[in-house]
Coordinates of C-alpha atoms in Angstrom, one line a residue:
M1135 CA 27.7 29.7 -26.3
I1136 CA 26.2 32.0 -28.9
S1137 CA 27.7 35.8 -28.9
F1138 CA 25.7 38.7 -29.5
K1139 CA 28.0 39.8 -32.5
K1140 CA 26.8 36.5 -34.0
I1141 CA 23.3 37.1 -33.4
T1142 CA 23.2 40.5 -35.2
I1143 CA 25.3 39.3 -37.9
C1144 CA 22.6 36.5 -37.8
L1145 CA 19.9 39.3 -38.0
A1146 CA 21.7 41.2 -40.2
V1147 CA 21.2 38.4 -43.0
C1148 CA 18.0 37.5 -42.1
A1149 CA 17.3 41.3 -43.1
A1150 CA 19.5 41.0 -46.0
L1151 CA 18.5 37.9 -47.3
P1152 CA 15.9 37.2 -45.2
A1153 CA 13.6 36.7 -41.8
T1154 CA 8.4 39.0 -42.2
A1155 CA 6.2 36.8 -40.2
Q1156 CA 4.4 36.9 -43.6
E1157 CA 1.4 35.0 -45.6
A1158 CA 1.4 33.6 -49.1
P1159 CA 3.0 35.2 -51.5
R1160 CA 0.3 37.9 -52.9
S1161 CA 0.8 36.5 -56.4
A1162 CA -1.6 33.8 -55.3
Y1163 CA -4.1 35.8 -54.3
F1164 CA -6.5 34.8 -57.2
L1165 CA -5.1 31.0 -58.2
D1166 CA -7.6 28.7 -57.5
G1167 CA -5.8 25.5 -57.7
Y1168 CA -3.1 27.5 -54.9
S1169 CA -3.1 24.9 -51.8
F1170 CA -2.0 27.7 -49.0
R1171 CA -4.6 30.2 -50.8
H1172 CA -6.3 30.5 -47.4
E1173 CA -3.2 31.7 -45.8
L1174 CA -4.4 34.9 -47.7
N1175 CA -7.9 35.0 -46.9
P1176 CA -9.6 32.0 -44.3
A1177 CA -13.0 32.3 -46.8
F1178 CA -10.9 30.9 -49.7
S1179 CA -12.1 27.1 -50.3
G1180 CA -9.0 24.4 -51.4
E1181 CA -10.0 23.1 -54.7
R1182 CA -9.1 19.3 -53.4
N1183 CA -8.0 18.0 -49.9
Y1184 CA -4.3 17.9 -49.6
I1185 CA -1.6 17.1 -46.9
S1186 CA 1.9 18.8 -47.4
I1187 CA 5.3 17.3 -47.5
P1188 CA 6.6 17.8 -44.1
A1189 CA 9.1 21.4 -44.2
L1190 CA 8.7 21.4 -48.1
G1191 CA 4.7 22.5 -48.2
N1192 CA 5.5 26.2 -48.2
L1193 CA 8.2 27.8 -48.1
D1194 CA 8.8 31.4 -48.1
L1195 CA 12.0 34.0 -48.0
G1196 CA 11.8 37.4 -48.5
V1197 CA 13.6 40.6 -48.3
F1198 CA 11.9 44.1 -48.4
S1199 CA 14.1 47.1 -48.8
N1200 CA 14.0 51.0 -50.3
V1201 CA 17.8 50.6 -50.0
G1202 CA 20.6 48.3 -51.4
V1203 CA 23.8 47.0 -50.9
N1204 CA 25.5 49.9 -53.8
T1205 CA 23.9 52.1 -50.7
F1206 CA 26.6 51.1 -48.3
L1207 CA 29.4 49.6 -50.5
Y1208 CA 31.7 50.9 -52.9
K1209 CA 34.1 49.9 -55.6
T1210 CA 37.4 51.1 -54.3
E1211 CA 40.0 52.9 -56.3
P1212 CA 42.5 51.7 -58.8
G1213 CA 45.3 49.7 -57.4
S1214 CA 43.8 49.0 -53.9
P1215 CA 44.2 45.5 -52.7
Y1216 CA 40.5 45.5 -51.9
K1217 CA 37.7 45.5 -54.3
L1218 CA 34.9 47.2 -51.7
T1219 CA 34.8 49.3 -49.1
T1220 CA 31.9 50.7 -46.9
F1221 CA 30.7 54.2 -47.2
M1222 CA 32.8 55.5 -44.1
S1223 CA 35.9 55.5 -46.1
P1224 CA 37.1 58.7 -47.0
T1225 CA 37.4 57.9 -50.6
V1226 CA 33.3 57.7 -51.1
D1227 CA 32.0 61.3 -51.2
A1228 CA 29.4 62.0 -48.6
A1229 CA 26.9 64.0 -51.0
T1230 CA 27.2 60.5 -53.0
F1231 CA 26.2 58.3 -50.3
L1232 CA 23.6 60.8 -48.4
D1233 CA 21.6 61.2 -51.9
K1234 CA 21.0 57.6 -52.1
L1235 CA 19.2 57.6 -48.5
K1236 CA 15.5 58.1 -47.8
D1237 CA 14.7 60.0 -45.0
N1238 CA 13.8 56.3 -42.8
N1239 CA 15.7 53.6 -44.1
R1240 CA 14.1 50.1 -44.1
I1241 CA 14.9 46.7 -44.1
N1242 CA 12.4 43.8 -43.6
G1243 CA 12.9 41.0 -44.1
N1244 CA 11.0 36.9 -43.4
F1245 CA 11.5 33.3 -43.6
D1246 CA 8.4 31.5 -42.9
V1247 CA 8.4 27.3 -43.2
T1248 CA 5.1 25.1 -43.0
L1249 CA 6.2 22.1 -41.0
L1250 CA 2.9 20.3 -41.8
S1251 CA -0.7 21.0 -43.1
A1252 CA -3.6 19.6 -44.3
G1253 CA -6.9 20.8 -45.5
F1254 CA -10.2 18.6 -46.1
K1255 CA -13.8 19.0 -46.8
A1256 CA -15.9 18.4 -44.0
F1257 CA -18.2 19.9 -41.2
G1258 CA -20.3 21.8 -43.9
G1259 CA -16.9 23.5 -45.0
F1260 CA -13.5 23.4 -46.1
N1261 CA -11.1 22.9 -42.9
T1262 CA -7.5 23.3 -42.7
I1263 CA -5.2 22.5 -40.0
T1264 CA -1.3 23.8 -40.4
V1265 CA 1.7 23.8 -37.6
G1266 CA 4.4 26.3 -38.9
V1267 CA 7.8 28.6 -37.9
K1268 CA 7.5 32.1 -38.8
S1269 CA 10.2 34.8 -38.3
E1270 CA 10.5 38.6 -39.3
V1271 CA 12.9 41.0 -39.0
G1272 CA 12.7 45.1 -39.6
V1273 CA 15.0 47.8 -39.2
S1274 CA 14.5 51.3 -39.5
L1275 CA 17.3 53.9 -39.5
P1276 CA 16.9 58.0 -39.9
K1277 CA 19.0 59.5 -42.7
D1278 CA 20.2 61.7 -40.2
L1279 CA 22.1 59.0 -38.1
F1280 CA 24.3 58.2 -41.5
T1281 CA 24.8 61.9 -41.7
F1282 CA 26.5 62.1 -38.6
M1283 CA 28.5 58.7 -38.8
K1284 CA 30.0 60.1 -42.3
V1285 CA 30.1 64.0 -42.0
G1286 CA 30.7 64.4 -38.5
Q1287 CA 31.8 67.6 -37.1
T1288 CA 31.3 70.5 -39.4
G1289 CA 31.9 73.3 -37.1
P1290 CA 32.4 74.1 -33.5
D1291 CA 28.8 74.0 -32.7
T1292 CA 27.9 71.1 -34.8
R1293 CA 24.6 69.3 -33.4
Y1294 CA 22.2 66.3 -35.0
Q1295 CA 19.0 65.3 -33.7
F1296 CA 17.0 62.8 -35.0
G1297 CA 14.9 59.7 -33.9
D1298 CA 12.6 56.7 -35.1
L1299 CA 15.7 54.1 -35.2
K1300 CA 14.3 51.2 -34.3
V1301 CA 15.0 47.3 -34.7
E1302 CA 12.5 44.3 -34.5
A1303 CA 13.0 40.8 -34.4
S1304 CA 11.0 37.6 -33.7
A1305 CA 10.7 33.9 -34.0
V1306 CA 7.4 32.2 -33.3
A1307 CA 5.6 28.7 -33.9
E1308 CA 2.5 28.6 -35.0
I1309 CA -0.6 26.5 -34.8
A1310 CA -3.3 27.4 -36.9
L1311 CA -7.0 25.8 -37.4
G1312 CA -9.2 27.3 -40.2
H1313 CA -12.7 27.2 -41.5
S1314 CA -14.2 28.1 -44.7
R1315 CA -18.1 27.6 -45.6
K1316 CA -20.9 29.2 -47.9
L1317 CA -23.3 31.2 -46.2
T1318 CA -25.3 32.2 -49.5
D1319 CA -24.9 31.2 -53.3
K1320 CA -23.1 34.7 -53.0
L1321 CA -21.2 34.8 -49.8
N1322 CA -18.4 32.7 -48.4
V1323 CA -16.8 33.4 -44.8
G1324 CA -13.9 31.8 -43.0
A1325 CA -12.0 32.5 -39.7
K1326 CA -8.9 30.9 -38.4
L1327 CA -7.7 30.5 -35.0
K1328 CA -3.6 30.9 -34.2
V1329 CA -1.7 29.3 -31.2
L1330 CA 1.3 31.0 -31.1
L1331 CA 4.6 29.9 -29.0
G1332 CA 7.4 32.4 -28.6
L1333 CA 10.9 31.2 -29.8
G1334 CA 12.6 34.3 -29.7
S1335 CA 12.0 38.2 -29.4
A1336 CA 13.9 41.4 -29.8
Y1337 CA 12.7 45.3 -30.0
A1338 CA 14.5 48.2 -29.3
D1339 CA 13.4 51.8 -30.3
I1340 CA 15.5 55.1 -30.1
K1341 CA 12.8 57.6 -29.7
K1342 CA 15.0 60.7 -29.6
M1343 CA 19.1 61.4 -30.0
D1344 CA 20.8 64.5 -29.6
V1345 CA 24.2 64.3 -30.7
A1346 CA 26.4 67.6 -29.8
F1347 CA 30.1 68.4 -30.5
G1348 CA 32.3 69.9 -27.3
Y1349 CA 35.8 69.6 -26.0
D1350 CA 36.8 66.9 -28.8
K1351 CA 34.4 64.6 -28.0
W1352 CA 30.7 64.3 -29.2
Q1353 CA 27.8 64.8 -26.1
I1354 CA 25.3 62.2 -26.8
Q1355 CA 21.6 62.1 -25.0
A1356 CA 18.9 59.8 -26.3
E1357 CA 15.6 58.5 -24.6
G1358 CA 14.8 55.0 -25.6
E1359 CA 14.0 51.6 -24.5
L1360 CA 15.1 47.8 -25.2
K1361 CA 13.5 44.6 -24.5
M1362 CA 14.9 40.8 -25.2
A1363 CA 13.4 38.0 -24.8
A1364 CA 14.7 34.2 -25.7
G1365 CA 14.2 31.6 -22.8
K1366 CA 16.2 31.2 -19.7
G1367 CA 19.1 30.6 -21.8
L1368 CA 19.8 34.6 -22.9
Y1369 CA 22.8 36.0 -21.0
V1370 CA 22.5 39.8 -20.9
P1371 CA 25.7 41.1 -18.6
T1372 CA 26.2 44.5 -17.6
K1373 CA 29.8 46.1 -18.0
Q1374 CA 30.4 45.5 -14.5
E1375 CA 29.2 41.8 -14.4
S1376 CA 31.8 41.5 -17.3
G1377 CA 34.8 42.9 -15.1
K1378 CA 35.2 46.3 -17.8
E1379 CA 36.4 49.5 -16.6
I1380 CA 33.4 51.7 -15.2
K1381 CA 34.7 55.0 -14.8
N1382 CA 31.7 56.7 -13.0
P1383 CA 29.4 54.9 -10.8
G1384 CA 26.4 55.4 -13.6
E1385 CA 27.9 53.1 -15.9
A1386 CA 27.9 50.2 -13.7
D1387 CA 24.7 48.7 -15.2
L1388 CA 24.9 49.6 -18.7
I1389 CA 24.6 46.6 -21.0
E1390 CA 27.8 45.4 -22.2
W1391 CA 26.6 44.5 -25.7
G1392 CA 30.1 42.5 -26.8
D1393 CA 29.7 39.7 -23.8
I1394 CA 25.7 38.9 -24.4
D1395 CA 25.3 34.9 -25.0
Y1396 CA 22.4 32.7 -25.7
D1397 CA 22.9 28.6 -24.9
K1398 CA 19.8 27.5 -24.1
F1399 CA 16.9 26.8 -26.2
G1400 CA 13.4 27.3 -24.8
L1401 CA 9.8 28.8 -25.2
T1402 CA 9.8 32.0 -24.2
G1403 CA 6.4 33.4 -25.2
F1404 CA 2.6 32.9 -25.8
G1405 CA 0.1 34.4 -27.8
L1406 CA -3.2 33.7 -30.0
G1407 CA -4.3 35.3 -33.1
I1408 CA -7.0 35.0 -35.4
D1409 CA -7.8 35.8 -39.4
L1410 CA -11.4 36.6 -40.6
G1411 CA -12.3 37.0 -44.2
A1412 CA -15.4 36.8 -46.7
T1413 CA -15.8 37.0 -50.5
Y1414 CA -19.2 38.0 -52.2
D1415 CA -20.2 37.4 -55.8
L1416 CA -21.1 41.1 -56.7
L1417 CA -22.0 40.0 -60.5
P1418 CA -21.8 37.0 -62.3
D1419 CA -18.2 37.5 -63.3
L1420 CA -17.2 39.7 -60.4
Q1421 CA -16.2 38.7 -56.8
L1422 CA -14.9 41.0 -54.2
S1423 CA -13.1 39.6 -51.4
A1424 CA -11.8 41.3 -47.8
A1425 CA -9.7 39.8 -45.5
I1426 CA -7.8 41.1 -41.8
N1427 CA -5.0 38.4 -40.7
D1428 CA -3.4 38.3 -37.6
L1429 CA -5.5 40.0 -35.0
G1430 CA -4.2 39.2 -32.0
F1431 CA -1.1 39.5 -29.1
M1432 CA 2.1 37.9 -28.2
S1433 CA 3.2 37.7 -24.9
W1434 CA 6.9 37.7 -23.8
S1435 CA 8.4 36.3 -20.6
N1436 CA 12.0 35.7 -19.1
A1437 CA 12.8 39.4 -20.6
V1438 CA 15.5 41.1 -20.4
T1439 CA 14.7 45.1 -20.6
G1440 CA 16.9 48.5 -20.9
R1441 CA 16.8 52.0 -20.8
T1442 CA 18.4 54.9 -21.9
G1443 CA 19.5 57.2 -19.1
S1444 CA 18.6 60.9 -18.4
G1445 CA 22.4 61.7 -18.5
T1446 CA 24.6 62.7 -21.1
W1447 CA 27.6 60.4 -22.3
T1448 CA 30.5 61.0 -24.3
F1449 CA 31.6 59.4 -27.9
D1450 CA 34.9 59.9 -29.3
G1451 CA 34.0 59.8 -33.1
F1452 CA 33.8 57.0 -35.7
N1453 CA 37.5 56.1 -36.8
N1454 CA 40.0 53.6 -38.1
I1455 CA 38.0 53.4 -41.3
A1456 CA 41.2 53.1 -43.4
V1457 CA 41.8 52.9 -47.1
D1458 CA 44.7 55.0 -47.9
D1459 CA 48.0 53.4 -47.3
T1460 CA 49.1 56.4 -45.3
Q1461 CA 46.2 55.6 -42.8
P1462 CA 46.8 53.4 -39.5
G1463 CA 45.3 50.4 -40.1
Y1464 CA 45.1 50.1 -43.9
N1465 CA 47.0 46.5 -44.3
E1466 CA 44.3 44.9 -41.9
N1467 CA 41.5 47.0 -43.9
K1468 CA 39.3 44.0 -45.0
L1469 CA 35.6 44.7 -45.6
D1470 CA 34.4 42.4 -42.5
E1471 CA 37.2 44.2 -40.3
Q1472 CA 35.6 47.7 -41.3
F1473 CA 32.4 46.4 -40.4
D1474 CA 34.3 44.9 -37.0
R1475 CA 35.3 48.4 -36.4
L1476 CA 32.0 50.0 -37.5
W1477 CA 30.6 47.7 -34.7
D1478 CA 32.5 48.6 -31.7
D1479 CA 31.9 52.2 -32.9
M1480 CA 28.0 52.1 -32.4
Q1481 CA 28.2 50.2 -29.6
D1482 CA 29.7 53.3 -27.8
V1483 CA 27.2 55.7 -29.2
I1484 CA 24.4 53.2 -27.9
N1485 CA 24.1 53.3 -23.9
I1486 CA 21.6 51.2 -22.3
H1487 CA 21.2 50.5 -18.6
R1488 CA 19.6 47.1 -17.6
E1489 CA 16.3 47.0 -15.9
D1490 CA 15.1 43.7 -15.9
N1491 CA 17.1 40.6 -16.2
G1492 CA 15.3 37.9 -17.2
S1493 CA 12.2 38.6 -14.7
G1494 CA 10.4 41.0 -17.2
S1495 CA 7.7 40.7 -19.4
Y1496 CA 5.8 42.5 -22.1
T1497 CA 2.8 42.1 -25.0
K1498 CA 3.0 43.4 -28.0
A1499 CA -0.1 43.0 -31.0
L1500 CA 0.5 40.7 -33.6
R1501 CA 1.4 42.3 -36.9
A1502 CA -1.8 42.8 -38.7
T1503 CA -1.9 42.5 -42.4
L1504 CA -5.6 43.7 -44.5
H1505 CA -6.6 42.3 -47.9
L1506 CA -9.0 44.0 -50.2
G1507 CA -9.3 41.9 -53.5
A1508 CA -11.5 42.3 -56.7
E1509 CA -11.5 39.7 -59.3
Y1510 CA -13.5 39.8 -62.8
K1511 CA -13.8 37.2 -65.7
M1512 CA -13.1 38.1 -68.5
P1513 CA -16.2 37.7 -71.5
F1514 CA -13.8 37.3 -74.5
Y1515 CA -12.0 34.7 -73.1
R1516 CA -13.6 33.2 -70.0
N1517 CA -10.3 31.6 -68.5
L1518 CA -8.6 35.0 -68.2
T1519 CA -9.1 37.1 -64.9
G1520 CA -8.1 41.0 -63.9
G1521 CA -7.7 41.6 -60.7
F1522 CA -6.5 44.1 -58.1
L1523 CA -5.4 43.6 -54.3
F1524 CA -4.9 46.4 -51.7
S1525 CA -2.6 45.1 -49.2
S1526 CA -1.5 46.7 -45.6
H1527 CA 1.0 45.4 -43.4
F1528 CA 0.7 46.8 -39.7
A1529 CA 4.0 46.4 -38.1
G1530 CA 5.4 49.2 -36.7
C1531 CA 9.0 50.2 -38.3
S1532 CA 8.2 47.3 -40.8
S1533 CA 5.1 48.4 -41.8
W1534 CA 4.1 48.5 -45.6
T1535 CA 1.2 49.7 -47.9
E1536 CA 0.7 47.9 -51.6
G1537 CA -1.8 48.0 -54.3
R1538 CA -1.1 45.3 -57.2
F1539 CA -2.8 44.7 -60.6
F1540 CA -3.4 40.9 -61.8
A1541 CA -3.5 39.6 -65.0
N1542 CA -4.7 35.4 -64.2
V1543 CA -5.0 32.6 -66.7
K1544 CA -6.2 28.7 -66.5
P1545 CA -6.1 27.5 -70.0
V1546 CA -6.5 24.2 -68.3
K1547 CA -7.9 22.5 -65.7
W1548 CA -4.6 21.4 -64.0
F1549 CA -2.5 24.3 -64.4
D1550 CA -2.9 28.0 -63.8
A1551 CA -0.6 31.4 -63.7
T1552 CA -0.4 34.8 -62.9
I1553 CA 1.8 37.9 -63.4
N1554 CA 1.0 41.1 -61.7
Y1555 CA 2.4 44.5 -61.1
G1556 CA 2.9 46.3 -57.4
A1557 CA 3.2 49.8 -56.3
S1558 CA 4.1 49.9 -52.9
T1559 CA 6.1 51.1 -49.8
Y1560 CA 9.3 49.6 -50.9
G1561 CA 8.8 50.7 -54.3
S1562 CA 7.1 49.0 -57.3
S1563 CA 7.7 45.1 -58.3
F1564 CA 7.2 42.3 -61.2
G1565 CA 5.4 39.1 -59.2
W1566 CA 4.2 35.8 -61.2
M1567 CA 3.5 32.4 -60.2
L1568 CA 3.0 28.9 -61.8
N1569 CA 1.1 26.8 -60.2
F1570 CA 0.6 22.8 -61.1
H1571 CA -2.4 21.0 -59.6
P1572 CA -3.6 18.1 -61.2
K1573 CA -5.1 15.1 -59.5
G1574 CA -2.5 13.7 -56.8
F1575 CA -0.2 16.3 -56.0
N1576 CA 0.2 20.6 -56.1
F1577 CA 3.7 22.2 -56.9
F1578 CA 4.0 26.0 -57.0
I1579 CA 6.7 28.6 -57.6
G1580 CA 6.7 32.4 -57.6
S1581 CA 7.9 35.4 -56.5
D1582 CA 6.2 39.2 -55.7
H1583 CA 9.4 40.8 -56.1
Q1584 CA 12.4 40.6 -58.6
F1585 CA 16.0 41.6 -58.3
F1586 CA 17.6 41.8 -62.2
S1587 CA 21.1 42.8 -61.2
I1588 CA 23.2 41.0 -57.9
T1589 CA 26.7 41.0 -56.6
P1590 CA 28.9 38.0 -56.9
Q1591 CA 27.8 37.1 -53.5
I1592 CA 24.4 36.9 -55.1
L1593 CA 22.8 40.1 -53.3
P1594 CA 20.6 42.7 -54.8
V1595 CA 22.7 46.0 -56.3
G1596 CA 20.0 48.1 -56.2
K1597 CA 17.0 48.0 -53.8
A1598 CA 17.1 44.7 -51.8
T1599 CA 13.4 43.7 -52.6
A1600 CA 12.8 39.9 -53.4
N1601 CA 11.2 36.8 -51.9
I1602 CA 10.4 33.1 -53.1
N1603 CA 7.9 30.8 -52.5
I1604 CA 7.9 27.4 -53.4
G1605 CA 5.8 24.4 -51.9
F1606 CA 4.8 20.4 -52.8
N1607 CA 1.9 19.1 -51.4
V1608 CA -0.1 15.6 -52.0
T1609 CA -3.8 16.2 -53.0
F1610 CA -6.4 13.9 -52.8
G1611 CA -10.3 14.0 -53.5
S1612 CA -12.4 15.9 -55.7

């Protein structure tokens, strides 16, 4: 049995290491010899036929955030037996912590693996077949939530109002068939059909929360919903079913977060998607391109759904985050135990009443991505091109927009490379890719985002934005 707490920790790791059903890295957009270029624009034809090495042909891991580890973790004072503490510690100045936050604090990550893929020239164009698994996690937390957690009561009539607290996660298996062809000397078009099989999904959206202090406790009202689907092995009990203490009849159907389990794998959704793309040679040395990927839907079944109640509930406040040796629990104040206590307190803040217990269903639009590109071949060195790519990812709390400038070079037929610079929702980033594609194989490695300062646990200190794409494929034909 996998507990909900472990599931949550896994999601947090995925969001702080990775887990966005993304495509190939955008750094590869203008590299002709990159075998998976069709994932960015289905109109791009492959340089050669190829077959991927199973599970090694295309691996992509990424995390994208406007906050970092140093936003939430701090060094303890000299003499403390522990090196780090959370932002909830009284030794961390509230203003110092809150100044690091954005109005909406986002963490988004992906882990995508291509299990098997092949591309070949036939039927008047270039064809691709791909089987893979894509997972995505997105979290959006308003600044006022952290103000409530850190500052708490400031007077007899303290009140906090915030919304747009969202958590989304999904994992799908994908079977994709693509075809591209030349319509005229200047125009190429392409399309890809995707069959999607749902492995798991979770969606929580707190649209509005009102927190007011009264009678030594916090009075909370909220408007939000929860949807979870992971097959028939997902167990989401209520307080009554878990045998927990119920203070009034309205608490009987509250979800008991600590007892959520998952014990049997099974498919739990079906969807269809389509990619559409085109390239056009506007001038002999200038090519324009456009693509819209992942237009479609995903339907989830065997879903557990819940909703916040219309009434008010109470919360005693965040406590037991001790770092001073005069405070109770100081000797047990390891960092992971601080997070455990913080997790326990957060469960009391969010009260969700269960509605459907595995009999519900819901449908969501796929997270589409738009690409608009332009590439110009330099007259002074024909193996050098400059490019610009505009990208926009439509994914709720995981949405982002980016503009990226490229310098691409192909000094020899079997090797090309790129360096690029982008500015996006998550800040600026430097990207690169090395692509080796002689006859017989294609090996590539690259990244859209870099970080240059890490913790001993190899986590980015500043903004947690980084990714890596690597793959090895066998090529043949001309």
